[in-house]
Structures are given as C-alpha cells and as structure tokens.
Amino acid sequence: MKDIDYKEKIYLDKLPKHVAIIMDGNGRWAKKKNIPRNFGHKAGAKALQKILKAADDIGIKHLTVYAFSTENWTRPKEEISGLMNLLREYLKQYLKDMDKNNIKVDIIGDITKLDKDIQEQIEKIKIKTYNKTGLNLHIALNYGGHDEIIRAIKKIGQDLLDSKINIDEINKDVFATYLDTKDIPDPDLLIRTSGEQRISNFLLWQIAYSELYFCDKLWPDYNENDFYKAIYEFQKRNRRFGGI
Ligand code: IPE
Ligand code: IPE
Ligand code: MG
C-alpha cells in the first residue's frame, strides 16, 4: 500500500502560524539499536534539518523546538557534554550553510548558563540571520516554562521598583511581553514525538489554547510526511477558545 502524501492534503491558506515541537525519543532510538545515547541525539539533529526544510517549504512562519530543558542538566555528564558538542557542531554548520536557506534563528531560554563560546556562536547566528525572511526558528535551550515565568516576574518586579510600570497596568498582554517569546505568536499546534503525552515544562504560559498532537514515532525517525500529517490533523480540529 502506498503511503498517504499529507503535504498534498494541507490547506496552505490555513497553516498554523506557530508550531512547537518536543523532539523526544533520541535515547530510546539509540537503545533499540544498542548504540550510545549520544548517537541518538546526532540522528535527532539530522531529523530536525529535514523538518526545518519541510516547515519552510510550505510557508510556516514560526517553529519552536525543545532542544535542552532546565531539567536536562540532571542527565549524566557525558550525555550533557555530548549534547553541547553537537550544538556547537550544528551551529557551526548552520553558519556555513547560511546562504543556502532563508531561516532566521533565535533562542528562547536562559543561555547565560551555557558555555561562553556557545553564547558567542548564538549571538553571531542571530545577527547573521536577522534579515532572513523565511521560517523563524526558535531553539529552546536551557529552557523551562517555570524558569521563564520566574525570570519574567523578576523583570516586572524590577520595572515596578524603577517606576517604569504601574501595578494596575499589568495584564496578560503586558505579562507576555516579559517572556522570552515576546515577539512570537502563541503556538497553534504543539507536537510531541515518542509516545509520551506530557508537556515537560515547555511553553507553559503560551500553550493555553494550543492544539496538542502526540505521535508514537521516536524523534530520529520523524520525517517530513509525519510533520505534514500533524498539520493535516490540526486543520481538522475545531478550535473554540472557550466560545461555542
Ligand atoms: C530528547 O530525547 C532529546 C533531549 C531531551 C535532549 P531524549 O534524550 O529525551 O530521549 P528519550 O526520551 O530518553 O528516549
Ligand atoms: C523534554 O524531553 C525535553 C526535550 C525534548 C529537550 P524529556 O525527555 O527531558 O522529558 P521527560 O523527562 O520525558 O518528561
Ligand atoms: Mg525524553
């Protein structure tokens, strides 16, 4: 039986403006193959390349991917350094290939806890891709929803102390401008791979009305057609936002 081509089935005039992805399952993918977990992460980085292209191809404007959470620091040292080296490699390659694509990159999360050279690489990429007009890729690095909200509250507290805002001015729209995602619309669709059905501290404020889509495939096996299927399923949903 021939697989369904979901790309053909998508309405391009009804695309989600923002898709968020919890790229999960790299470790289990490696385990199944009896190879070290970091090989799974490497394969996961390859899968991400494919999905970036797939998203940009149909004209998705914003894609946010969960690459490293505030809780992932509890993993073994070798796994963390493997992930950080992969990130270095990935960012370097990205700078090299920059002219081949039209993707603009930024980061959400607290990057001040990452090694200095990675912070510098990130700054470089942000500046160099600033004028790109295609997909906006937001990479969540040392990101946690709780941490983001606490950082936002501290910034508001400081602005109150400095009399830059008045307490009565604080509402949900003002609060959102203190989050890392201040320039990004809330996700319409959140995808999680690997069969786990939880949020794991991702975009807690922003997903209030996102459609959730869970897929059993492990992230390194996730492909363009799986991504298009998620969008196809999203387009069948009836979003009500509390109305009727
Ligand atoms: C997701 O894959 C990648 C990161 C969290 C960095 P995992 O490493 O969580 O893979 P599993 O869930 O153990 O299979
Ligand atoms: C979420 O996956 C974080 C990333 C994909 C980067 P985890 O694998 O860390 O989440 P849990 O531990 O299964 O909830
Ligand atoms: Mg996991």
Short mmCIF file of N, CA, C and O in Angstrom, two decimals, residues 101-233:
data_model
loop_
_atom_site.label_atom_id
_atom_site.label_comp_id
_atom_site.label_asym_id
_atom_site.label_seq_id
_atom_site.Cartn_x
_atom_site.Cartn_y
_atom_site.Cartn_z
N ASN A 101 19.85 28.76 2.79
CA ASN A 101 18.45 28.79 3.24
C ASN A 101 18.05 30.17 3.74
O ASN A 101 18.88 31.07 3.88
N ASN A 102 16.77 30.30 4.00
CA ASN A 102 16.23 31.62 4.34
C ASN A 102 15.67 31.62 5.77
O ASN A 102 14.68 32.26 6.06
N ILE A 103 16.32 30.85 6.66
CA ILE A 103 15.80 30.67 8.01
C ILE A 103 16.45 31.65 9.00
O ILE A 103 17.66 31.83 9.01
N LYS A 104 15.60 32.27 9.80
CA LYS A 104 16.08 33.21 10.82
C LYS A 104 16.08 32.50 12.18
O LYS A 104 15.11 31.86 12.54
N VAL A 105 17.18 32.61 12.90
CA VAL A 105 17.32 31.83 14.13
C VAL A 105 17.32 32.73 15.36
O VAL A 105 17.98 33.77 15.39
N ASP A 106 16.58 32.33 16.38
CA ASP A 106 16.78 32.93 17.69
C ASP A 106 16.60 31.87 18.78
O ASP A 106 16.24 30.72 18.48
N ILE A 107 16.91 32.25 20.00
CA ILE A 107 16.92 31.28 21.09
C ILE A 107 15.93 31.71 22.16
O ILE A 107 15.81 32.91 22.44
N ILE A 108 15.22 30.76 22.76
CA ILE A 108 14.49 31.05 23.98
C ILE A 108 15.11 30.21 25.09
O ILE A 108 15.66 29.13 24.83
N GLY A 109 15.02 30.72 26.33
CA GLY A 109 15.68 30.03 27.43
C GLY A 109 16.80 30.90 27.96
O GLY A 109 17.10 31.96 27.40
N ASP A 110 17.39 30.44 29.05
CA ASP A 110 18.44 31.23 29.72
C ASP A 110 19.80 30.77 29.24
O ASP A 110 20.38 29.83 29.79
N ILE A 111 20.31 31.45 28.20
CA ILE A 111 21.58 30.97 27.63
C ILE A 111 22.79 31.42 28.45
O ILE A 111 23.91 30.99 28.17
N THR A 112 22.56 32.25 29.48
CA THR A 112 23.71 32.70 30.28
C THR A 112 24.36 31.52 31.02
O THR A 112 25.48 31.62 31.49
N LYS A 113 23.64 30.39 31.12
CA LYS A 113 24.21 29.22 31.82
C LYS A 113 24.98 28.31 30.86
O LYS A 113 25.52 27.29 31.27
N LEU A 114 25.01 28.66 29.57
CA LEU A 114 25.75 27.83 28.60
C LEU A 114 27.19 28.33 28.50
O LEU A 114 27.50 29.47 28.87
N ASP A 115 28.08 27.47 27.98
CA ASP A 115 29.49 27.88 27.84
C ASP A 115 29.59 29.14 26.98
O ASP A 115 28.83 29.31 26.03
N LYS A 116 30.59 29.96 27.32
CA LYS A 116 30.77 31.26 26.65
C LYS A 116 30.85 31.14 25.12
O LYS A 116 30.27 31.93 24.39
N ASP A 117 31.61 30.13 24.64
CA ASP A 117 31.79 30.02 23.19
C ASP A 117 30.46 29.73 22.50
O ASP A 117 30.21 30.22 21.40
N ILE A 118 29.59 28.97 23.16
CA ILE A 118 28.27 28.69 22.58
C ILE A 118 27.44 29.98 22.55
O ILE A 118 26.80 30.29 21.55
N GLN A 119 27.52 30.74 23.63
CA GLN A 119 26.78 32.02 23.67
C GLN A 119 27.24 32.93 22.53
O GLN A 119 26.43 33.61 21.89
N GLU A 120 28.55 32.93 22.29
CA GLU A 120 29.08 33.79 21.21
C GLU A 120 28.60 33.31 19.84
O GLU A 120 28.21 34.11 18.99
N GLN A 121 28.62 31.99 19.65
CA GLN A 121 28.15 31.42 18.38
C GLN A 121 26.68 31.79 18.14
O GLN A 121 26.29 32.13 17.04
N ILE A 122 25.90 31.71 19.21
CA ILE A 122 24.47 32.03 19.11
C ILE A 122 24.29 33.49 18.70
O ILE A 122 23.49 33.82 17.81
N GLU A 123 25.04 34.36 19.34
CA GLU A 123 24.95 35.80 19.03
C GLU A 123 25.26 36.04 17.55
O GLU A 123 24.57 36.78 16.86
N LYS A 124 26.29 35.37 17.07
CA LYS A 124 26.71 35.51 15.68
C LYS A 124 25.59 35.09 14.73
O LYS A 124 25.26 35.78 13.77
N ILE A 125 25.00 33.94 15.01
CA ILE A 125 23.94 33.42 14.15
C ILE A 125 22.73 34.34 14.16
O ILE A 125 22.11 34.61 13.14
N LYS A 126 22.40 34.85 15.35
CA LYS A 126 21.24 35.75 15.46
C LYS A 126 21.45 36.98 14.59
O LYS A 126 20.57 37.39 13.84
N ILE A 127 22.65 37.53 14.66
CA ILE A 127 22.94 38.73 13.87
C ILE A 127 22.95 38.40 12.38
O ILE A 127 22.33 39.08 11.58
N LYS A 128 23.62 37.31 12.03
CA LYS A 128 23.77 36.99 10.61
C LYS A 128 22.48 36.58 9.93
O LYS A 128 22.36 36.67 8.71
N THR A 129 21.52 36.05 10.71
CA THR A 129 20.28 35.60 10.05
C THR A 129 19.15 36.62 10.24
O THR A 129 18.03 36.38 9.83
N TYR A 130 19.49 37.74 10.85
CA TYR A 130 18.47 38.72 11.25
C TYR A 130 17.59 39.16 10.07
O TYR A 130 16.40 39.39 10.23
N ASN A 131 18.18 39.27 8.90
CA ASN A 131 17.40 39.78 7.76
C ASN A 131 16.73 38.70 6.91
O ASN A 131 16.15 39.00 5.88
N LYS A 132 16.80 37.46 7.36
CA LYS A 132 16.17 36.38 6.61
C LYS A 132 14.65 36.53 6.69
O LYS A 132 14.11 36.98 7.71
N THR A 133 13.99 36.13 5.62
CA THR A 133 12.55 36.39 5.55
C THR A 133 11.69 35.12 5.59
O THR A 133 10.47 35.18 5.52
N GLY A 134 12.35 33.95 5.67
CA GLY A 134 11.59 32.70 5.67
C GLY A 134 11.18 32.30 7.09
O GLY A 134 10.79 33.13 7.91
N LEU A 135 11.31 31.01 7.36
CA LEU A 135 10.94 30.46 8.67
C LEU A 135 11.71 31.14 9.81
O LEU A 135 12.91 31.36 9.71
N ASN A 136 11.00 31.43 10.90
CA ASN A 136 11.65 31.87 12.14
C ASN A 136 11.82 30.64 13.02
O ASN A 136 10.83 30.08 13.51
N LEU A 137 13.07 30.23 13.21
CA LEU A 137 13.35 29.06 14.05
C LEU A 137 13.73 29.54 15.45
O LEU A 137 14.69 30.30 15.61
N HIS A 138 12.97 29.10 16.44
CA HIS A 138 13.27 29.44 17.83
C HIS A 138 13.75 28.17 18.52
O HIS A 138 12.98 27.21 18.63
N ILE A 139 15.01 28.16 18.93
CA ILE A 139 15.54 26.96 19.59
C ILE A 139 15.47 27.16 21.11
O ILE A 139 16.01 28.15 21.63
N ALA A 140 14.79 26.24 21.78
CA ALA A 140 14.68 26.34 23.25
C ALA A 140 15.87 25.63 23.88
O ALA A 140 16.00 24.41 23.83
N LEU A 141 16.74 26.44 24.50
CA LEU A 141 17.99 25.93 25.07
C LEU A 141 18.07 26.36 26.53
O LEU A 141 17.92 27.55 26.84
N ASN A 142 18.34 25.42 27.40
CA ASN A 142 18.22 25.67 28.84
C ASN A 142 16.92 26.40 29.09
O ASN A 142 16.86 27.43 29.76
N TYR A 143 15.87 25.85 28.50
CA TYR A 143 14.54 26.45 28.61
C TYR A 143 13.68 25.63 29.57
O TYR A 143 13.68 24.40 29.54
N GLY A 144 12.93 26.34 30.40
CA GLY A 144 11.90 25.70 31.23
C GLY A 144 10.78 26.72 31.39
O GLY A 144 11.05 27.91 31.60
N GLY A 145 9.55 26.28 31.30
CA GLY A 145 8.42 27.20 31.45
C GLY A 145 8.42 27.88 32.81
O GLY A 145 8.21 29.10 32.92
N HIS A 146 8.71 27.12 33.86
CA HIS A 146 8.75 27.73 35.20
C HIS A 146 9.83 28.80 35.27
O HIS A 146 9.62 29.90 35.75
N ASP A 147 11.01 28.44 34.78
CA ASP A 147 12.14 29.37 34.82
C ASP A 147 11.81 30.65 34.04
O ASP A 147 12.11 31.76 34.49
N GLU A 148 11.19 30.48 32.88
CA GLU A 148 10.85 31.65 32.05
C GLU A 148 9.87 32.58 32.79
O GLU A 148 10.03 33.80 32.78
N ILE A 149 8.89 31.98 33.46
CA ILE A 149 7.89 32.78 34.17
C ILE A 149 8.53 33.49 35.37
O ILE A 149 8.28 34.68 35.61
N ILE A 150 9.39 32.79 36.08
CA ILE A 150 10.07 33.42 37.23
C ILE A 150 10.96 34.57 36.75
O ILE A 150 10.97 35.66 37.33
N ARG A 151 11.68 34.34 35.62
CA ARG A 151 12.52 35.43 35.10
C ARG A 151 11.66 36.62 34.71
O ARG A 151 12.03 37.79 34.94
N ALA A 152 10.49 36.36 34.13
CA ALA A 152 9.58 37.45 33.73
C ALA A 152 9.11 38.21 34.97
O ALA A 152 9.08 39.45 34.98
N ILE A 153 8.77 37.48 36.01
CA ILE A 153 8.27 38.13 37.24
C ILE A 153 9.37 39.02 37.85
O ILE A 153 9.11 40.14 38.29
N LYS A 154 10.60 38.53 37.82
CA LYS A 154 11.70 39.35 38.35
C LYS A 154 11.87 40.64 37.56
O LYS A 154 12.11 41.71 38.12
N LYS A 155 11.73 40.53 36.21
CA LYS A 155 11.88 41.74 35.38
C LYS A 155 10.74 42.72 35.67
O LYS A 155 10.97 43.93 35.76
N ILE A 156 9.54 42.21 35.85
CA ILE A 156 8.40 43.09 36.18
C ILE A 156 8.64 43.75 37.54
O ILE A 156 8.45 44.95 37.70
N GLY A 157 9.10 42.93 38.49
CA GLY A 157 9.39 43.46 39.83
C GLY A 157 10.37 44.61 39.76
O GLY A 157 10.20 45.67 40.39
N GLN A 158 11.43 44.42 38.95
CA GLN A 158 12.42 45.48 38.81
C GLN A 158 11.80 46.74 38.18
O GLN A 158 12.06 47.86 38.63
N ASP A 159 10.97 46.54 37.14
CA ASP A 159 10.32 47.68 36.48
C ASP A 159 9.36 48.41 37.43
O ASP A 159 9.20 49.63 37.35
N LEU A 160 8.76 47.66 38.33
CA LEU A 160 7.89 48.30 39.33
C LEU A 160 8.73 49.15 40.28
O LEU A 160 8.42 50.32 40.55
N LEU A 161 9.85 48.55 40.73
CA LEU A 161 10.75 49.29 41.65
C LEU A 161 11.29 50.55 40.98
O LEU A 161 11.45 51.59 41.62
N ASP A 162 11.57 50.44 39.69
CA ASP A 162 12.12 51.60 38.95
C ASP A 162 11.02 52.53 38.45
O ASP A 162 11.29 53.44 37.66
N SER A 163 9.79 52.26 38.83
CA SER A 163 8.61 53.05 38.39
C SER A 163 8.48 53.12 36.87
O SER A 163 8.00 54.10 36.33
N LYS A 164 8.92 52.06 36.19
CA LYS A 164 8.75 52.03 34.73
C LYS A 164 7.35 51.58 34.36
O LYS A 164 6.87 51.86 33.27
N ILE A 165 6.73 50.81 35.23
CA ILE A 165 5.31 50.49 35.04
C ILE A 165 4.58 50.62 36.37
O ILE A 165 5.19 50.63 37.45
N ASN A 166 3.26 50.67 36.23
CA ASN A 166 2.39 50.80 37.37
C ASN A 166 1.72 49.45 37.59
O ASN A 166 1.41 48.76 36.62
N ILE A 167 1.47 49.08 38.83
CA ILE A 167 0.91 47.74 39.08
C ILE A 167 -0.42 47.51 38.36
O ILE A 167 -0.70 46.40 37.89
N ASP A 168 -1.22 48.55 38.20
CA ASP A 168 -2.52 48.38 37.54
C ASP A 168 -2.39 48.13 36.04
O ASP A 168 -3.35 47.72 35.38
N GLU A 169 -1.22 48.40 35.50
CA GLU A 169 -1.02 48.18 34.06
C GLU A 169 -0.78 46.70 33.73
O GLU A 169 -0.84 46.30 32.57
N ILE A 170 -0.47 45.90 34.76
CA ILE A 170 -0.12 44.50 34.47
C ILE A 170 -1.38 43.72 34.09
O ILE A 170 -2.33 43.64 34.86
N ASN A 171 -1.36 43.18 32.89
CA ASN A 171 -2.43 42.27 32.45
C ASN A 171 -1.77 41.18 31.62
O ASN A 171 -0.53 41.14 31.52
N LYS A 172 -2.55 40.29 31.03
CA LYS A 172 -1.91 39.14 30.37
C LYS A 172 -1.07 39.55 29.16
O LYS A 172 -0.04 38.94 28.90
N ASP A 173 -1.52 40.58 28.45
CA ASP A 173 -0.73 41.00 27.28
C ASP A 173 0.59 41.65 27.70
O ASP A 173 1.63 41.42 27.07
N VAL A 174 0.51 42.45 28.76
CA VAL A 174 1.74 43.08 29.27
C VAL A 174 2.68 42.00 29.81
O VAL A 174 3.88 41.99 29.51
N PHE A 175 2.13 41.05 30.56
CA PHE A 175 2.96 39.97 31.11
C PHE A 175 3.70 39.23 29.99
O PHE A 175 4.89 38.95 30.10
N ALA A 176 2.97 38.97 28.89
CA ALA A 176 3.57 38.21 27.78
C ALA A 176 4.78 38.94 27.18
O ALA A 176 5.68 38.29 26.65
N THR A 177 4.81 40.26 27.30
CA THR A 177 5.96 40.99 26.74
C THR A 177 7.22 40.81 27.59
O THR A 177 8.30 41.20 27.17
N TYR A 178 7.08 40.23 28.76
CA TYR A 178 8.25 39.97 29.61
C TYR A 178 8.79 38.54 29.42
O TYR A 178 9.79 38.17 30.01
N LEU A 179 8.10 37.77 28.60
CA LEU A 179 8.54 36.38 28.37
C LEU A 179 9.55 36.33 27.23
O LEU A 179 9.66 37.27 26.43
N ASP A 180 10.27 35.20 27.13
CA ASP A 180 11.25 35.04 26.05
C ASP A 180 10.57 35.08 24.69
O ASP A 180 11.21 35.34 23.67
N THR A 181 9.29 34.76 24.65
CA THR A 181 8.55 34.64 23.39
C THR A 181 7.82 35.94 23.02
O THR A 181 6.87 35.89 22.24
N LYS A 182 8.28 37.06 23.58
CA LYS A 182 7.52 38.31 23.42
C LYS A 182 7.19 38.68 21.97
O LYS A 182 6.16 39.30 21.72
N ASP A 183 8.04 38.31 21.04
CA ASP A 183 7.78 38.69 19.64
C ASP A 183 7.14 37.57 18.83
O ASP A 183 7.05 37.66 17.61
N ILE A 184 6.72 36.51 19.48
CA ILE A 184 6.24 35.33 18.76
C ILE A 184 4.77 35.08 19.11
O ILE A 184 4.40 35.12 20.29
N PRO A 185 3.92 34.79 18.11
CA PRO A 185 2.53 34.45 18.46
C PRO A 185 2.52 33.12 19.24
O PRO A 185 3.44 32.32 19.10
N ASP A 186 1.50 32.89 20.05
CA ASP A 186 1.41 31.62 20.79
C ASP A 186 1.31 30.45 19.80
O ASP A 186 0.73 30.61 18.72
N PRO A 187 1.83 29.28 20.18
CA PRO A 187 1.75 28.14 19.26
C PRO A 187 0.29 27.75 18.99
O PRO A 187 -0.52 27.70 19.91
N ASP A 188 -0.01 27.48 17.74
CA ASP A 188 -1.33 26.95 17.39
C ASP A 188 -1.31 25.44 17.60
O ASP A 188 -2.30 24.84 17.96
N LEU A 189 -0.15 24.86 17.35
CA LEU A 189 -0.01 23.40 17.38
C LEU A 189 1.25 23.02 18.14
O LEU A 189 2.32 23.58 17.90
N LEU A 190 1.09 22.09 19.09
CA LEU A 190 2.25 21.54 19.79
C LEU A 190 2.34 20.04 19.50
O LEU A 190 1.39 19.30 19.74
N ILE A 191 3.48 19.64 18.96
CA ILE A 191 3.70 18.22 18.61
C ILE A 191 4.68 17.62 19.61
O ILE A 191 5.69 18.25 19.95
N ARG A 192 4.39 16.42 20.10
CA ARG A 192 5.41 15.69 20.86
C ARG A 192 5.57 14.29 20.27
O ARG A 192 4.58 13.58 20.07
N THR A 193 6.80 13.92 20.02
CA THR A 193 7.07 12.57 19.49
C THR A 193 7.36 11.61 20.64
O THR A 193 7.42 12.01 21.80
N SER A 194 7.53 10.36 20.32
CA SER A 194 8.00 9.27 21.21
C SER A 194 6.90 8.63 22.05
O SER A 194 7.19 7.75 22.85
N GLY A 195 5.67 9.06 21.87
CA GLY A 195 4.58 8.40 22.58
C GLY A 195 4.29 8.96 23.96
O GLY A 195 3.26 8.65 24.56
N GLU A 196 5.19 9.80 24.49
CA GLU A 196 4.92 10.40 25.82
C GLU A 196 3.86 11.48 25.65
O GLU A 196 3.91 12.26 24.71
N GLN A 197 2.92 11.52 26.58
CA GLN A 197 1.87 12.52 26.48
C GLN A 197 1.96 13.46 27.67
O GLN A 197 1.17 13.39 28.61
N ARG A 198 2.99 14.29 27.66
CA ARG A 198 3.13 15.31 28.71
C ARG A 198 3.86 16.51 28.13
O ARG A 198 4.42 16.45 27.03
N ILE A 199 3.86 17.59 28.91
CA ILE A 199 4.38 18.87 28.44
C ILE A 199 5.84 19.08 28.86
O ILE A 199 6.59 19.81 28.22
N SER A 200 6.26 18.43 29.96
CA SER A 200 7.64 18.53 30.44
C SER A 200 8.16 19.97 30.50
O SER A 200 9.28 20.24 30.04
N ASN A 201 7.33 20.86 31.04
CA ASN A 201 7.79 22.22 31.35
C ASN A 201 8.07 23.07 30.10
O ASN A 201 8.87 23.98 30.13
N PHE A 202 7.41 22.76 29.00
CA PHE A 202 7.62 23.51 27.75
C PHE A 202 6.52 24.57 27.60
O PHE A 202 5.33 24.27 27.73
N LEU A 203 6.87 25.79 27.33
CA LEU A 203 5.94 26.86 26.93
C LEU A 203 4.64 26.88 27.75
O LEU A 203 3.54 26.98 27.18
N LEU A 204 4.75 26.81 29.06
CA LEU A 204 3.56 26.65 29.90
C LEU A 204 2.54 27.78 29.72
O LEU A 204 1.35 27.54 29.64
N TRP A 205 3.03 29.00 29.65
CA TRP A 205 2.12 30.14 29.50
C TRP A 205 1.50 30.17 28.10
O TRP A 205 0.31 30.41 27.92
N GLN A 206 2.33 29.88 27.12
CA GLN A 206 1.97 30.09 25.71
C GLN A 206 1.02 29.04 25.14
O GLN A 206 0.39 29.27 24.12
N ILE A 207 0.94 27.86 25.76
CA ILE A 207 0.13 26.79 25.13
C ILE A 207 -1.29 26.73 25.67
O ILE A 207 -2.00 25.74 25.45
N ALA A 208 -1.73 27.81 26.34
CA ALA A 208 -3.06 27.82 26.95
C ALA A 208 -4.13 27.29 25.99
O ALA A 208 -5.01 26.53 26.39
N TYR A 209 -4.06 27.69 24.73
CA TYR A 209 -5.06 27.23 23.75
C TYR A 209 -4.46 26.52 22.53
O TYR A 209 -5.09 26.45 21.48
N SER A 210 -3.27 25.97 22.70
CA SER A 210 -2.66 25.24 21.58
C SER A 210 -3.36 23.90 21.39
O SER A 210 -3.82 23.28 22.36
N GLU A 211 -3.39 23.43 20.17
CA GLU A 211 -3.84 22.06 19.90
C GLU A 211 -2.65 21.13 20.15
O GLU A 211 -1.54 21.40 19.71
N LEU A 212 -2.90 20.05 20.88
CA LEU A 212 -1.82 19.11 21.21
C LEU A 212 -1.89 17.91 20.27
O LEU A 212 -2.96 17.40 19.98
N TYR A 213 -0.73 17.49 19.80
CA TYR A 213 -0.69 16.34 18.88
C TYR A 213 0.47 15.43 19.30
O TYR A 213 1.62 15.86 19.35
N PHE A 214 0.13 14.18 19.61
CA PHE A 214 1.15 13.25 20.06
C PHE A 214 1.37 12.17 18.99
O PHE A 214 0.42 11.69 18.40
N CYS A 215 2.64 11.86 18.78
CA CYS A 215 2.98 10.89 17.74
C CYS A 215 3.90 9.84 18.36
O CYS A 215 4.78 10.16 19.15
N ASP A 216 3.68 8.57 18.02
CA ASP A 216 4.46 7.50 18.65
C ASP A 216 5.89 7.36 18.14
O ASP A 216 6.73 6.76 18.80
N LYS A 217 6.15 7.90 16.98
CA LYS A 217 7.50 7.73 16.42
C LYS A 217 8.55 8.39 17.30
O LYS A 217 8.31 9.44 17.88
N LEU A 218 9.73 7.77 17.34
CA LEU A 218 10.85 8.37 18.07
C LEU A 218 11.43 9.48 17.20
O LEU A 218 11.42 9.37 15.96
N TRP A 219 11.92 10.55 17.82
CA TRP A 219 12.30 11.74 17.05
C TRP A 219 13.24 11.46 15.86
O TRP A 219 13.02 11.97 14.76
N PRO A 220 14.31 10.64 16.03
CA PRO A 220 15.20 10.44 14.88
C PRO A 220 14.49 9.81 13.67
O PRO A 220 14.96 9.92 12.54
N ASP A 221 13.35 9.14 13.90
CA ASP A 221 12.61 8.52 12.79
C ASP A 221 11.56 9.46 12.19
O ASP A 221 10.91 9.11 11.21
N TYR A 222 11.38 10.61 12.80
CA TYR A 222 10.32 11.53 12.38
C TYR A 222 10.70 12.16 11.03
O TYR A 222 11.83 12.61 10.84
N ASN A 223 9.74 12.16 10.09
CA ASN A 223 10.09 12.69 8.77
C ASN A 223 9.09 13.75 8.29
O ASN A 223 8.12 14.08 8.98
N GLU A 224 9.33 14.25 7.11
CA GLU A 224 8.52 15.33 6.54
C GLU A 224 7.04 14.95 6.50
O GLU A 224 6.18 15.75 6.86
N ASN A 225 6.76 13.73 6.07
CA ASN A 225 5.36 13.33 5.93
C ASN A 225 4.67 13.26 7.30
O ASN A 225 3.49 13.60 7.42
N ASP A 226 5.41 12.86 8.34
CA ASP A 226 4.84 12.84 9.70
C ASP A 226 4.49 14.27 10.13
O ASP A 226 3.46 14.50 10.76
N PHE A 227 5.36 15.19 9.79
CA PHE A 227 5.12 16.60 10.14
C PHE A 227 3.88 17.13 9.39
O PHE A 227 3.01 17.77 9.98
N TYR A 228 3.82 16.80 8.12
CA TYR A 228 2.66 17.27 7.35
C TYR A 228 1.37 16.62 7.84
O TYR A 228 0.31 17.23 7.83
N LYS A 229 1.49 15.38 8.31
CA LYS A 229 0.29 14.70 8.85
C LYS A 229 -0.22 15.46 10.08
O LYS A 229 -1.43 15.64 10.26
N ALA A 230 0.70 15.89 10.93
CA ALA A 230 0.31 16.62 12.14
C ALA A 230 -0.45 17.90 11.75
O ALA A 230 -1.45 18.26 12.37
N ILE A 231 0.02 18.56 10.71
CA ILE A 231 -0.63 19.79 10.27
C ILE A 231 -2.00 19.49 9.66
O ILE A 231 -2.99 20.18 9.92
N TYR A 232 -2.05 18.39 8.92
CA TYR A 232 -3.33 17.95 8.34
C TYR A 232 -4.35 17.66 9.45
O TYR A 232 -5.49 18.11 9.41
N GLU A 233 -3.90 16.96 10.50
CA GLU A 233 -4.81 16.65 11.62
C GLU A 233 -5.21 17.94 12.35
O GLU A 233 -6.36 18.10 12.74
#
